[in-house]
Amino acid sequence: MEIEGYPKTQTLKDGTRVTIRPLGPRDEVALKEFFLALPEEDRLFLREDVTRPEVVEGFIRSLGDDTVFPLVADHEGRIVGDATLHRTRHGWSTHVGQIRVVVARDFQHRGLGTALARCLVRHAIGIGLDKLVAEVVDNQNAAKRAFEKLGFVKEAVLKGHVRDIHGVKRDLVLLANDCSHIWETMESLVSDFSPTLGG
Amino acid sequence: MAKTEIRIGGLGGQGVILSGIIIGKAAAIYDGKHSTLIQAFGPEARGSACSAQVTVSDAPIGYPYVKNPDILVVMSRDAFVQFAPTLKDNGLLLYEEELVEPSGLPAGVRAYGVPATRFAEELGRRLVLNIVMVGFFAGVTGLLSYSAMEKAVLASVPRGTEDLNLRAFKRGYEHGQALVARA
């Protein structure tokens, strides 16, 4: 998948450089390895059982589907982060995108999650979405902070909605970023209205 | 370069004036030329006739009004009907091909169409149809450098919308270049 602006090099907080690029058909093996290496604790919060090979094969097969924009972070040939922007083409939420980011344990707390999320936010605005949402568990403080840095705010809390690895029920926090104001500015720019002339 | 007179016409809300501003900015700020802009509105802010007159020249411009344009850019049928007769012989018409069907053009006029609204919708926002049109203008006319036009687009659109606007510009530009190469 060729997307303008990618691949791009991202320097992390500790100076490590990773390449952020769209997921490609050749990434199947590396992506399987990435998901298999995730601790169970991290995998528990993913929507699908990514340890099953057919799930990852499904991700690869769906490349080119314009409802999913998948990015990976590549460090020396190893996938160390996976981020996707999901949208629907039908129904009442075609203006909303959902962002999901997963980072390898040894690359967490180094700014990679924020960098991946930033790329997705930029892409989402670029394709005209009005609102972005992301789900985090109440104790995922680093993830919450990363999204907040990108303009997300807490919009809803689903009490006891997820169960962690120890069976403890936790709240699921829905973070949202309303980027419609950006387009409102553009709309006023193209309104061809002048308060002093003819309006 | 001789003085080039341009008129852009369309409906209020299509970004007619912003298109004129971008072309003028590209000429005067980023391409080292002189440029003037006159904007005119219909009786209502939206949905009515709206036009911009842009002059681009290497020399200072003494008279900014455009009566008979060298280049006419139209984004609505009404604008075509109103302004096409004023186009100079051997002038250039650029039109939104799904909204305008050119006919009865002055002698020697070259006409190129672009489905700017459809392109803009495919890119994600109908709002950027004027930027597609600006790109198309750049691609067909070659009047101003690609880099100057691109910088002017970037300097004129709201922060955060640059990516989509640049893609819109490029889409229009490439379509224009392809048509010219085929002609």
mmCIF file of C-alpha atoms in Angstrom:
data_model
loop_
_atom_site.group_PDB
_atom_site.id
_atom_site.type_symbol
_atom_site.label_atom_id
_atom_site.label_comp_id
_atom_site.label_asym_id
_atom_site.label_seq_id
_atom_site.Cartn_x
_atom_site.Cartn_y
_atom_site.Cartn_z
ATOM 1 C CA MET A 1 0.000 0.000 0.000
ATOM 2 C CA GLU A 2 1.582 3.307 -1.057
ATOM 3 C CA ILE A 3 0.479 6.339 0.890
ATOM 4 C CA GLU A 4 1.851 9.817 0.422
ATOM 5 C CA GLY A 5 4.181 10.874 3.228
ATOM 6 C CA TYR A 6 5.173 7.290 4.097
ATOM 7 C CA PRO A 7 7.455 5.683 5.062
ATOM 8 C CA LYS A 8 8.542 8.215 7.648
ATOM 9 C CA THR A 9 11.324 8.003 10.183
ATOM 10 C CA GLN A 10 10.404 8.646 13.799
ATOM 11 C CA THR A 11 12.996 9.301 16.472
ATOM 12 C CA LEU A 12 11.793 8.102 19.864
ATOM 13 C CA LYS A 13 12.467 9.764 23.226
ATOM 14 C CA ASP A 14 15.633 7.685 23.746
ATOM 15 C CA GLY A 15 17.002 8.388 20.272
ATOM 16 C CA THR A 16 15.942 5.072 18.724
ATOM 17 C CA ARG A 17 14.767 5.488 15.160
ATOM 18 C CA VAL A 18 11.839 3.530 13.825
ATOM 19 C CA THR A 19 10.130 3.591 10.461
ATOM 20 C CA ILE A 20 6.406 4.223 10.384
ATOM 21 C CA ARG A 21 4.762 2.905 7.249
ATOM 22 C CA PRO A 22 1.527 1.354 6.023
ATOM 23 C CA LEU A 23 1.122 -2.369 6.650
ATOM 24 C CA GLY A 24 2.021 -4.337 3.528
ATOM 25 C CA PRO A 25 1.393 -7.850 2.222
ATOM 26 C CA ARG A 26 4.947 -8.884 3.102
ATOM 27 C CA ASP A 27 4.402 -8.082 6.774
ATOM 28 C CA GLU A 28 2.350 -11.172 7.554
ATOM 29 C CA VAL A 29 5.106 -13.116 9.303
ATOM 30 C CA ALA A 30 6.490 -10.112 11.171
ATOM 31 C CA LEU A 31 2.998 -9.093 12.275
ATOM 32 C CA LYS A 32 2.245 -12.583 13.575
ATOM 33 C CA GLU A 33 5.509 -12.471 15.537
ATOM 34 C CA PHE A 34 4.643 -9.045 16.889
ATOM 35 C CA PHE A 35 1.239 -10.125 18.182
ATOM 36 C CA LEU A 36 2.552 -13.431 19.559
ATOM 37 C CA ALA A 37 5.223 -11.557 21.518
ATOM 38 C CA LEU A 38 2.670 -9.301 23.218
ATOM 39 C CA PRO A 39 2.113 -10.196 26.854
ATOM 40 C CA GLU A 40 -1.292 -11.752 27.473
ATOM 41 C CA GLU A 41 -2.161 -8.749 29.587
ATOM 42 C CA ASP A 42 -1.829 -6.480 26.552
ATOM 43 C CA ARG A 43 -3.582 -8.886 24.187
ATOM 44 C CA LEU A 44 -6.578 -9.101 26.457
ATOM 45 C CA PHE A 45 -7.690 -5.632 25.491
ATOM 46 C CA LEU A 46 -7.562 -6.289 21.762
ATOM 47 C CA ARG A 47 -10.810 -6.996 19.949
ATOM 48 C CA GLU A 48 -9.624 -10.169 18.288
ATOM 49 C CA ASP A 49 -7.481 -13.127 19.241
ATOM 50 C CA VAL A 50 -4.396 -12.057 17.345
ATOM 51 C CA THR A 51 -2.497 -15.200 18.289
ATOM 52 C CA ARG A 52 -4.610 -17.061 15.742
ATOM 53 C CA PRO A 53 -2.784 -17.024 12.398
ATOM 54 C CA GLU A 54 -6.032 -16.657 10.429
ATOM 55 C CA VAL A 55 -6.806 -13.401 12.214
ATOM 56 C CA VAL A 56 -3.540 -11.822 11.061
ATOM 57 C CA GLU A 57 -3.996 -13.347 7.599
ATOM 58 C CA GLY A 58 -7.382 -11.618 7.563
ATOM 59 C CA PHE A 59 -5.692 -8.274 8.328
ATOM 60 C CA ILE A 60 -3.400 -8.778 5.355
ATOM 61 C CA ARG A 61 -6.250 -9.860 3.091
ATOM 62 C CA SER A 62 -8.200 -6.740 3.943
ATOM 63 C CA LEU A 63 -5.391 -4.435 2.797
ATOM 64 C CA GLY A 64 -6.845 -1.961 0.345
ATOM 65 C CA ASP A 65 -10.176 -1.890 2.172
ATOM 66 C CA ASP A 66 -10.812 1.824 2.574
ATOM 67 C CA THR A 67 -12.505 1.404 5.937
ATOM 68 C CA VAL A 68 -9.211 0.504 7.617
ATOM 69 C CA PHE A 69 -5.944 2.436 7.494
ATOM 70 C CA PRO A 70 -3.214 0.270 9.054
ATOM 71 C CA LEU A 71 0.221 1.536 10.046
ATOM 72 C CA VAL A 72 3.130 -0.349 11.547
ATOM 73 C CA ALA A 73 6.303 0.788 13.258
ATOM 74 C CA ASP A 74 9.314 -1.095 11.985
ATOM 75 C CA HIS A 75 12.590 -1.296 13.898
ATOM 76 C CA GLU A 76 15.353 -3.059 11.990
ATOM 77 C CA GLY A 77 12.888 -5.373 10.283
ATOM 78 C CA ARG A 78 10.871 -6.138 13.392
ATOM 79 C CA ILE A 79 7.358 -4.778 13.838
ATOM 80 C CA VAL A 80 7.232 -2.982 17.184
ATOM 81 C CA GLY A 81 3.930 -1.160 16.876
ATOM 82 C CA ASP A 82 0.614 -1.518 15.090
ATOM 83 C CA ALA A 83 -1.948 1.245 14.702
ATOM 84 C CA THR A 84 -5.204 1.304 12.786
ATOM 85 C CA LEU A 85 -7.827 3.855 11.914
ATOM 86 C CA HIS A 86 -11.261 2.325 11.399
ATOM 87 C CA ARG A 87 -14.216 4.006 9.774
ATOM 88 C CA THR A 88 -17.543 2.976 8.334
ATOM 89 C CA ARG A 89 -18.805 3.863 4.882
ATOM 90 C CA HIS A 90 -22.477 3.425 5.738
ATOM 91 C CA GLY A 91 -24.814 4.453 8.473
ATOM 92 C CA TRP A 92 -24.921 7.364 10.841
ATOM 93 C CA SER A 93 -21.285 7.481 11.887
ATOM 94 C CA THR A 94 -19.449 7.823 8.601
ATOM 95 C CA HIS A 95 -17.877 10.994 9.994
ATOM 96 C CA VAL A 96 -16.322 9.150 12.931
ATOM 97 C CA GLY A 97 -13.055 7.220 12.990
ATOM 98 C CA GLN A 98 -11.780 4.889 15.673
ATOM 99 C CA ILE A 99 -8.108 4.716 16.511
ATOM 100 C CA ARG A 100 -6.432 1.584 17.910
ATOM 101 C CA VAL A 101 -2.769 1.468 18.845
ATOM 102 C CA VAL A 102 -0.684 -1.446 20.162
ATOM 103 C CA VAL A 103 3.007 -1.156 21.009
ATOM 104 C CA ALA A 104 5.513 -3.906 21.838
ATOM 105 C CA ARG A 105 6.295 -4.042 25.546
ATOM 106 C CA ASP A 106 9.969 -3.041 25.094
ATOM 107 C CA PHE A 107 8.932 -0.001 23.026
ATOM 108 C CA GLN A 108 6.326 1.313 25.442
ATOM 109 C CA HIS A 109 6.896 4.606 27.291
ATOM 110 C CA ARG A 110 9.231 5.818 24.521
ATOM 111 C CA GLY A 111 6.772 7.971 22.608
ATOM 112 C CA LEU A 112 5.986 5.424 19.909
ATOM 113 C CA GLY A 113 2.297 5.110 20.750
ATOM 114 C CA THR A 114 1.898 8.888 20.596
ATOM 115 C CA ALA A 115 3.761 9.039 17.278
ATOM 116 C CA LEU A 116 1.566 6.343 15.751
ATOM 117 C CA ALA A 117 -1.616 7.934 17.066
ATOM 118 C CA ARG A 118 -0.489 11.326 15.749
ATOM 119 C CA CYS A 119 -0.034 9.833 12.269
ATOM 120 C CA LEU A 120 -3.551 8.408 12.414
ATOM 121 C CA VAL A 121 -5.083 11.679 13.632
ATOM 122 C CA ARG A 122 -3.381 13.507 10.794
ATOM 123 C CA HIS A 123 -4.573 10.946 8.291
ATOM 124 C CA ALA A 124 -8.115 11.048 9.693
ATOM 125 C CA ILE A 125 -8.320 14.815 9.323
ATOM 126 C CA GLY A 126 -6.803 14.451 5.884
ATOM 127 C CA ILE A 127 -9.606 12.173 4.748
ATOM 128 C CA GLY A 128 -12.216 14.517 6.136
ATOM 129 C CA LEU A 129 -13.371 12.804 9.336
ATOM 130 C CA ASP A 130 -15.057 15.042 11.902
ATOM 131 C CA LYS A 131 -14.555 13.043 15.052
ATOM 132 C CA LEU A 132 -12.136 10.440 16.361
ATOM 133 C CA VAL A 133 -12.582 8.069 19.239
ATOM 134 C CA ALA A 134 -10.255 5.772 21.141
ATOM 135 C CA GLU A 135 -10.946 3.326 23.935
ATOM 136 C CA VAL A 136 -8.606 2.876 26.883
ATOM 137 C CA VAL A 137 -8.941 1.001 30.139
ATOM 138 C CA ASP A 138 -9.073 3.264 33.202
ATOM 139 C CA ASN A 139 -5.618 2.212 34.415
ATOM 140 C CA GLN A 140 -3.872 2.694 31.069
ATOM 141 C CA ASN A 141 -2.600 6.085 32.146
ATOM 142 C CA ALA A 142 0.205 6.427 29.601
ATOM 143 C CA ALA A 143 -2.186 5.714 26.746
ATOM 144 C CA LYS A 144 -4.703 8.197 28.137
ATOM 145 C CA ARG A 145 -2.005 10.873 28.410
ATOM 146 C CA ALA A 146 -0.813 10.177 24.872
ATOM 147 C CA PHE A 147 -4.305 10.648 23.469
ATOM 148 C CA GLU A 148 -4.918 13.738 25.583
ATOM 149 C CA LYS A 149 -1.766 15.286 24.130
ATOM 150 C CA LEU A 150 -3.370 14.847 20.716
ATOM 151 C CA GLY A 151 -6.554 16.665 21.719
ATOM 152 C CA PHE A 152 -8.677 13.758 22.946
ATOM 153 C CA VAL A 153 -10.914 14.249 25.978
ATOM 154 C CA LYS A 154 -12.847 11.806 28.108
ATOM 155 C CA GLU A 155 -16.357 11.548 26.691
ATOM 156 C CA ALA A 156 -17.834 8.487 28.357
ATOM 157 C CA VAL A 157 -17.039 5.810 30.897
ATOM 158 C CA LEU A 158 -18.480 2.321 30.654
ATOM 159 C CA LYS A 159 -18.405 0.991 34.201
ATOM 160 C CA GLY A 160 -16.934 -2.480 34.720
ATOM 161 C CA HIS A 161 -16.954 -3.016 30.993
ATOM 162 C CA VAL A 162 -13.693 -4.978 30.691
ATOM 163 C CA ARG A 163 -12.055 -7.687 32.782
ATOM 164 C CA ASP A 164 -8.300 -7.699 33.150
ATOM 165 C CA ILE A 165 -5.946 -10.676 33.335
ATOM 166 C CA HIS A 166 -6.692 -11.132 37.052
ATOM 167 C CA GLY A 167 -10.438 -11.142 36.449
ATOM 168 C CA VAL A 168 -10.833 -7.658 37.888
ATOM 169 C CA LYS A 169 -13.544 -5.623 36.201
ATOM 170 C CA ARG A 170 -12.362 -2.235 35.022
ATOM 171 C CA ASP A 171 -13.915 0.824 33.485
ATOM 172 C CA LEU A 172 -13.554 1.418 29.776
ATOM 173 C CA VAL A 173 -12.937 5.070 28.983
ATOM 174 C CA LEU A 174 -14.077 6.451 25.660
ATOM 175 C CA LEU A 175 -11.860 9.315 24.558
ATOM 176 C CA ALA A 176 -12.978 11.564 21.734
ATOM 177 C CA ASN A 177 -11.388 14.222 19.592
ATOM 178 C CA ASP A 178 -13.805 16.519 17.796
ATOM 179 C CA CYS A 179 -11.877 17.847 14.836
ATOM 180 C CA SER A 180 -14.889 19.344 13.062
ATOM 181 C CA HIS A 181 -13.818 22.847 14.130
ATOM 182 C CA ILE A 182 -10.885 22.564 11.726
ATOM 183 C CA TRP A 183 -13.320 22.125 8.874
ATOM 184 C CA GLU A 184 -15.593 24.872 10.173
ATOM 185 C CA THR A 185 -12.683 27.276 9.700
ATOM 186 C CA MET A 186 -12.224 26.019 6.157
ATOM 187 C CA GLU A 187 -15.970 26.350 5.577
ATOM 188 C CA SER A 188 -15.931 29.986 6.616
ATOM 189 C CA LEU A 189 -12.943 30.555 4.321
ATOM 190 C CA VAL A 190 -14.802 29.270 1.278
ATOM 191 C CA SER A 191 -18.098 30.915 2.185
ATOM 192 C CA ASP A 192 -17.368 33.772 -0.242
ATOM 193 C CA PHE A 193 -18.968 36.083 2.251
ATOM 194 C CA SER A 194 -17.690 39.514 3.031
ATOM 195 C CA PRO A 195 -19.386 41.561 5.740
ATOM 196 C CA THR A 196 -18.334 44.727 3.943
ATOM 197 C CA LEU A 197 -19.084 43.775 0.368
ATOM 198 C CA GLY A 198 -22.442 42.700 -0.882
ATOM 199 C CA GLY A 199 -23.213 40.332 2.038
ATOM 200 C CA MET B 1 5.474 37.837 -19.465
ATOM 201 C CA ALA B 2 2.593 39.969 -20.634
ATOM 202 C CA LYS B 3 -0.151 40.806 -18.235
ATOM 203 C CA THR B 4 -2.538 37.887 -17.711
ATOM 204 C CA GLU B 5 -6.080 38.642 -16.720
ATOM 205 C CA ILE B 6 -8.090 35.957 -14.975
ATOM 206 C CA ARG B 7 -11.699 35.769 -13.902
ATOM 207 C CA ILE B 8 -12.976 33.100 -11.564
ATOM 208 C CA GLY B 9 -16.719 32.660 -11.307
ATOM 209 C CA GLY B 10 -19.033 30.383 -9.404
ATOM 210 C CA LEU B 11 -21.533 30.249 -6.612
ATOM 211 C CA GLY B 12 -21.081 31.691 -3.154
ATOM 212 C CA GLY B 13 -19.762 28.947 -0.898
ATOM 213 C CA GLN B 14 -17.637 27.306 -3.601
ATOM 214 C CA GLY B 15 -14.521 29.124 -2.499
ATOM 215 C CA VAL B 16 -14.290 31.402 -5.511
ATOM 216 C CA ILE B 17 -12.634 34.238 -3.636
ATOM 217 C CA LEU B 18 -10.185 31.939 -1.851
ATOM 218 C CA SER B 19 -9.159 30.566 -5.267
ATOM 219 C CA GLY B 20 -8.400 34.096 -6.407
ATOM 220 C CA ILE B 21 -6.485 34.828 -3.224
ATOM 221 C CA ILE B 22 -4.344 31.703 -3.686
ATOM 222 C CA ILE B 23 -3.484 32.504 -7.294
ATOM 223 C CA GLY B 24 -2.691 36.109 -6.395
ATOM 224 C CA LYS B 25 -0.619 35.070 -3.392
ATOM 225 C CA ALA B 26 1.329 32.525 -5.450
ATOM 226 C CA ALA B 27 2.140 35.215 -8.014
ATOM 227 C CA ALA B 28 2.935 38.140 -5.732
ATOM 228 C CA ILE B 29 4.493 36.439 -2.716
ATOM 229 C CA TYR B 30 6.043 33.216 -3.968
ATOM 230 C CA ASP B 31 6.768 33.833 -7.660
ATOM 231 C CA GLY B 32 8.025 37.424 -7.448
ATOM 232 C CA LYS B 33 5.392 38.887 -9.779
ATOM 233 C CA HIS B 34 2.754 41.547 -9.361
ATOM 234 C CA SER B 35 -0.851 40.707 -8.757
ATOM 235 C CA THR B 36 -4.189 42.314 -7.929
ATOM 236 C CA LEU B 37 -7.481 40.861 -6.799
ATOM 237 C CA ILE B 38 -10.970 42.297 -7.054
ATOM 238 C CA GLN B 39 -13.818 40.369 -5.513
ATOM 239 C CA ALA B 40 -17.494 40.715 -6.306
ATOM 240 C CA PHE B 41 -20.450 39.125 -4.626
ATOM 241 C CA GLY B 42 -24.068 38.567 -5.544
ATOM 242 C CA PRO B 43 -26.872 39.912 -3.402
ATOM 243 C CA GLU B 44 -26.628 37.024 -0.971
ATOM 244 C CA ALA B 45 -23.652 35.448 0.670
ATOM 245 C CA ARG B 46 -24.394 31.901 -0.420
ATOM 246 C CA GLY B 47 -25.859 30.263 -3.464
ATOM 247 C CA SER B 48 -25.609 33.329 -5.627
ATOM 248 C CA ALA B 49 -23.172 34.498 -8.236
ATOM 249 C CA CYS B 50 -19.728 35.317 -7.018
ATOM 250 C CA SER B 51 -16.600 36.185 -8.912
ATOM 251 C CA ALA B 52 -13.005 37.236 -8.480
ATOM 252 C CA GLN B 53 -10.807 39.126 -10.904
ATOM 253 C CA VAL B 54 -7.115 38.422 -10.672
ATOM 254 C CA THR B 55 -4.376 40.083 -12.672
ATOM 255 C CA VAL B 56 -0.854 38.667 -12.785
ATOM 256 C CA SER B 57 2.030 40.535 -14.374
ATOM 257 C CA ASP B 58 5.785 40.988 -14.307
ATOM 258 C CA ALA B 59 5.295 44.747 -14.180
ATOM 259 C CA PRO B 60 3.294 46.830 -11.725
ATOM 260 C CA ILE B 61 -0.429 46.765 -12.483
ATOM 261 C CA GLY B 62 -2.126 50.120 -13.016
ATOM 262 C CA TYR B 63 -5.693 48.936 -13.544
ATOM 263 C CA PRO B 64 -6.977 45.964 -11.551
ATOM 264 C CA TYR B 65 -10.369 45.389 -13.184
ATOM 265 C CA VAL B 66 -10.719 42.482 -15.608
ATOM 266 C CA LYS B 67 -13.217 43.047 -18.388
ATOM 267 C CA ASN B 68 -12.045 40.516 -20.968
ATOM 268 C CA PRO B 69 -10.087 37.755 -19.271
ATOM 269 C CA ASP B 70 -7.349 35.701 -20.879
ATOM 270 C CA ILE B 71 -8.324 32.863 -18.574
ATOM 271 C CA LEU B 72 -11.820 32.163 -17.312
ATOM 272 C CA VAL B 73 -12.359 29.648 -14.523
ATOM 273 C CA VAL B 74 -15.996 28.734 -13.948
ATOM 274 C CA MET B 75 -17.520 26.532 -11.300
ATOM 275 C CA SER B 76 -21.214 27.069 -12.119
ATOM 276 C CA ARG B 77 -23.430 27.269 -15.163
ATOM 277 C CA ASP B 78 -24.550 30.799 -14.305
ATOM 278 C CA ALA B 79 -20.962 31.976 -14.125
ATOM 279 C CA PHE B 80 -20.290 30.386 -17.520
ATOM 280 C CA VAL B 81 -23.336 32.043 -19.099
ATOM 281 C CA GLN B 82 -22.408 35.391 -17.602
ATOM 282 C CA PHE B 83 -18.691 35.456 -18.253
ATOM 283 C CA ALA B 84 -17.963 33.202 -21.244
ATOM 284 C CA PRO B 85 -18.893 35.911 -23.777
ATOM 285 C CA THR B 86 -16.299 38.205 -22.206
ATOM 286 C CA LEU B 87 -13.438 35.735 -22.724
ATOM 287 C CA LYS B 88 -10.799 36.971 -25.165
ATOM 288 C CA ASP B 89 -10.482 35.280 -28.567
ATOM 289 C CA ASN B 90 -7.918 32.492 -28.190
ATOM 290 C CA GLY B 91 -8.475 32.619 -24.444
ATOM 291 C CA LEU B 92 -8.576 29.688 -22.084
ATOM 292 C CA LEU B 93 -11.652 28.309 -20.356
ATOM 293 C CA LEU B 94 -11.332 26.043 -17.326
ATOM 294 C CA TYR B 95 -14.622 24.637 -16.093
ATOM 295 C CA GLU B 96 -16.188 22.292 -13.571
ATOM 296 C CA GLU B 97 -17.255 19.670 -16.084
ATOM 297 C CA GLU B 98 -20.148 18.193 -14.106
ATOM 298 C CA LEU B 99 -21.764 21.595 -13.586
ATOM 299 C CA VAL B 100 -20.940 23.396 -16.817
ATOM 300 C CA GLU B 101 -21.486 22.424 -20.445
ATOM 301 C CA PRO B 102 -19.567 24.900 -22.556
ATOM 302 C CA SER B 103 -21.092 26.040 -25.829
ATOM 303 C CA GLY B 104 -20.891 29.046 -28.140
ATOM 304 C CA LEU B 105 -17.385 29.974 -27.074
ATOM 305 C CA PRO B 106 -15.505 32.898 -28.644
ATOM 306 C CA ALA B 107 -13.187 32.006 -31.523
ATOM 307 C CA GLY B 108 -10.103 29.987 -30.782
ATOM 308 C CA VAL B 109 -10.917 29.425 -27.139
ATOM 309 C CA ARG B 110 -9.335 26.306 -25.656
ATOM 310 C CA ALA B 111 -11.519 24.640 -23.040
ATOM 311 C CA TYR B 112 -10.547 22.095 -20.408
ATOM 312 C CA GLY B 113 -12.888 20.512 -17.887
ATOM 313 C CA VAL B 114 -12.357 18.853 -14.526
ATOM 314 C CA PRO B 115 -14.858 17.041 -12.287
ATOM 315 C CA ALA B 116 -13.660 19.117 -9.332
ATOM 316 C CA THR B 117 -16.656 18.479 -7.089
ATOM 317 C CA ARG B 118 -16.445 14.720 -7.595
ATOM 318 C CA PHE B 119 -12.690 14.725 -7.013
ATOM 319 C CA ALA B 120 -13.198 16.713 -3.809
ATOM 320 C CA GLU B 121 -15.884 14.308 -2.604
ATOM 321 C CA GLU B 122 -13.668 11.325 -3.377
ATOM 322 C CA LEU B 123 -10.881 12.912 -1.376
ATOM 323 C CA GLY B 124 -13.205 13.277 1.613
ATOM 324 C CA ARG B 125 -14.582 16.825 1.565
ATOM 325 C CA ARG B 126 -16.646 18.610 -1.052
ATOM 326 C CA LEU B 127 -15.323 21.779 0.563
ATOM 327 C CA VAL B 128 -11.982 21.464 -1.248
ATOM 328 C CA LEU B 129 -13.428 21.615 -4.752
ATOM 329 C CA ASN B 130 -11.946 25.091 -5.169
ATOM 330 C CA ILE B 131 -8.495 23.758 -4.304
ATOM 331 C CA VAL B 132 -8.924 21.044 -6.953
ATOM 332 C CA MET B 133 -9.813 23.870 -9.331
ATOM 333 C CA VAL B 134 -6.735 25.870 -8.292
ATOM 334 C CA GLY B 135 -4.574 22.801 -8.930
ATOM 335 C CA PHE B 136 -6.252 22.328 -12.287
ATOM 336 C CA PHE B 137 -5.540 25.968 -13.115
ATOM 337 C CA ALA B 138 -1.865 25.445 -12.231
ATOM 338 C CA GLY B 139 -1.631 22.213 -14.235
ATOM 339 C CA VAL B 140 -3.217 23.546 -17.397
ATOM 340 C CA THR B 141 -1.854 27.088 -17.529
ATOM 341 C CA GLY B 142 1.669 26.695 -16.123
ATOM 342 C CA LEU B 143 1.348 30.433 -15.468
ATOM 343 C CA LEU B 144 2.883 30.130 -12.017
ATOM 344 C CA SER B 145 5.362 27.634 -10.652
ATOM 345 C CA TYR B 146 4.094 24.475 -8.969
ATOM 346 C CA SER B 147 6.089 25.330 -5.880
ATOM 347 C CA ALA B 148 4.625 28.860 -5.619
ATOM 348 C CA MET B 149 1.096 27.554 -6.018
ATOM 349 C CA GLU B 150 1.666 24.801 -3.477
ATOM 350 C CA LYS B 151 3.091 27.273 -0.947
ATOM 351 C CA ALA B 152 0.169 29.611 -1.506
ATOM 352 C CA VAL B 153 -2.300 26.790 -0.856
ATOM 353 C CA LEU B 154 -0.477 25.866 2.342
ATOM 354 C CA ALA B 155 -0.393 29.472 3.498
ATOM 355 C CA SER B 156 -4.094 29.983 2.836
ATOM 356 C CA VAL B 157 -5.829 26.988 4.383
ATOM 357 C CA PRO B 158 -6.516 26.328 8.073
ATOM 358 C CA ARG B 159 -4.008 24.432 10.129
ATOM 359 C CA GLY B 160 -4.782 20.730 10.201
ATOM 360 C CA THR B 161 -6.366 20.717 6.751
ATOM 361 C CA GLU B 162 -3.093 20.967 4.827
ATOM 362 C CA ASP B 163 -2.891 17.290 3.861
ATOM 363 C CA LEU B 164 -6.309 17.115 2.281
ATOM 364 C CA ASN B 165 -5.922 20.476 0.592
ATOM 365 C CA LEU B 166 -2.542 19.479 -0.841
ATOM 366 C CA ARG B 167 -3.992 16.238 -2.149
ATOM 367 C CA ALA B 168 -6.847 18.209 -3.695
ATOM 368 C CA PHE B 169 -4.380 20.590 -5.305
ATOM 369 C CA LYS B 170 -2.294 17.735 -6.647
ATOM 370 C CA ARG B 171 -5.344 15.874 -7.974
ATOM 371 C CA GLY B 172 -6.432 18.933 -9.945
ATOM 372 C CA TYR B 173 -2.882 19.659 -11.087
ATOM 373 C CA GLU B 174 -2.286 16.141 -12.390
ATOM 374 C CA HIS B 175 -5.632 16.074 -14.169
ATOM 375 C CA GLY B 176 -4.753 19.386 -15.835
ATOM 376 C CA GLN B 177 -1.305 18.229 -16.878
ATOM 377 C CA ALA B 178 -2.716 15.023 -18.332
ATOM 378 C CA LEU B 179 -5.276 16.915 -20.421
ATOM 379 C CA VAL B 180 -2.671 19.330 -21.745
ATOM 380 C CA ALA B 181 -0.319 16.461 -22.632
ATOM 381 C CA ARG B 182 -3.131 14.770 -24.559
ATOM 382 C CA ALA B 183 -4.180 17.925 -26.438
#
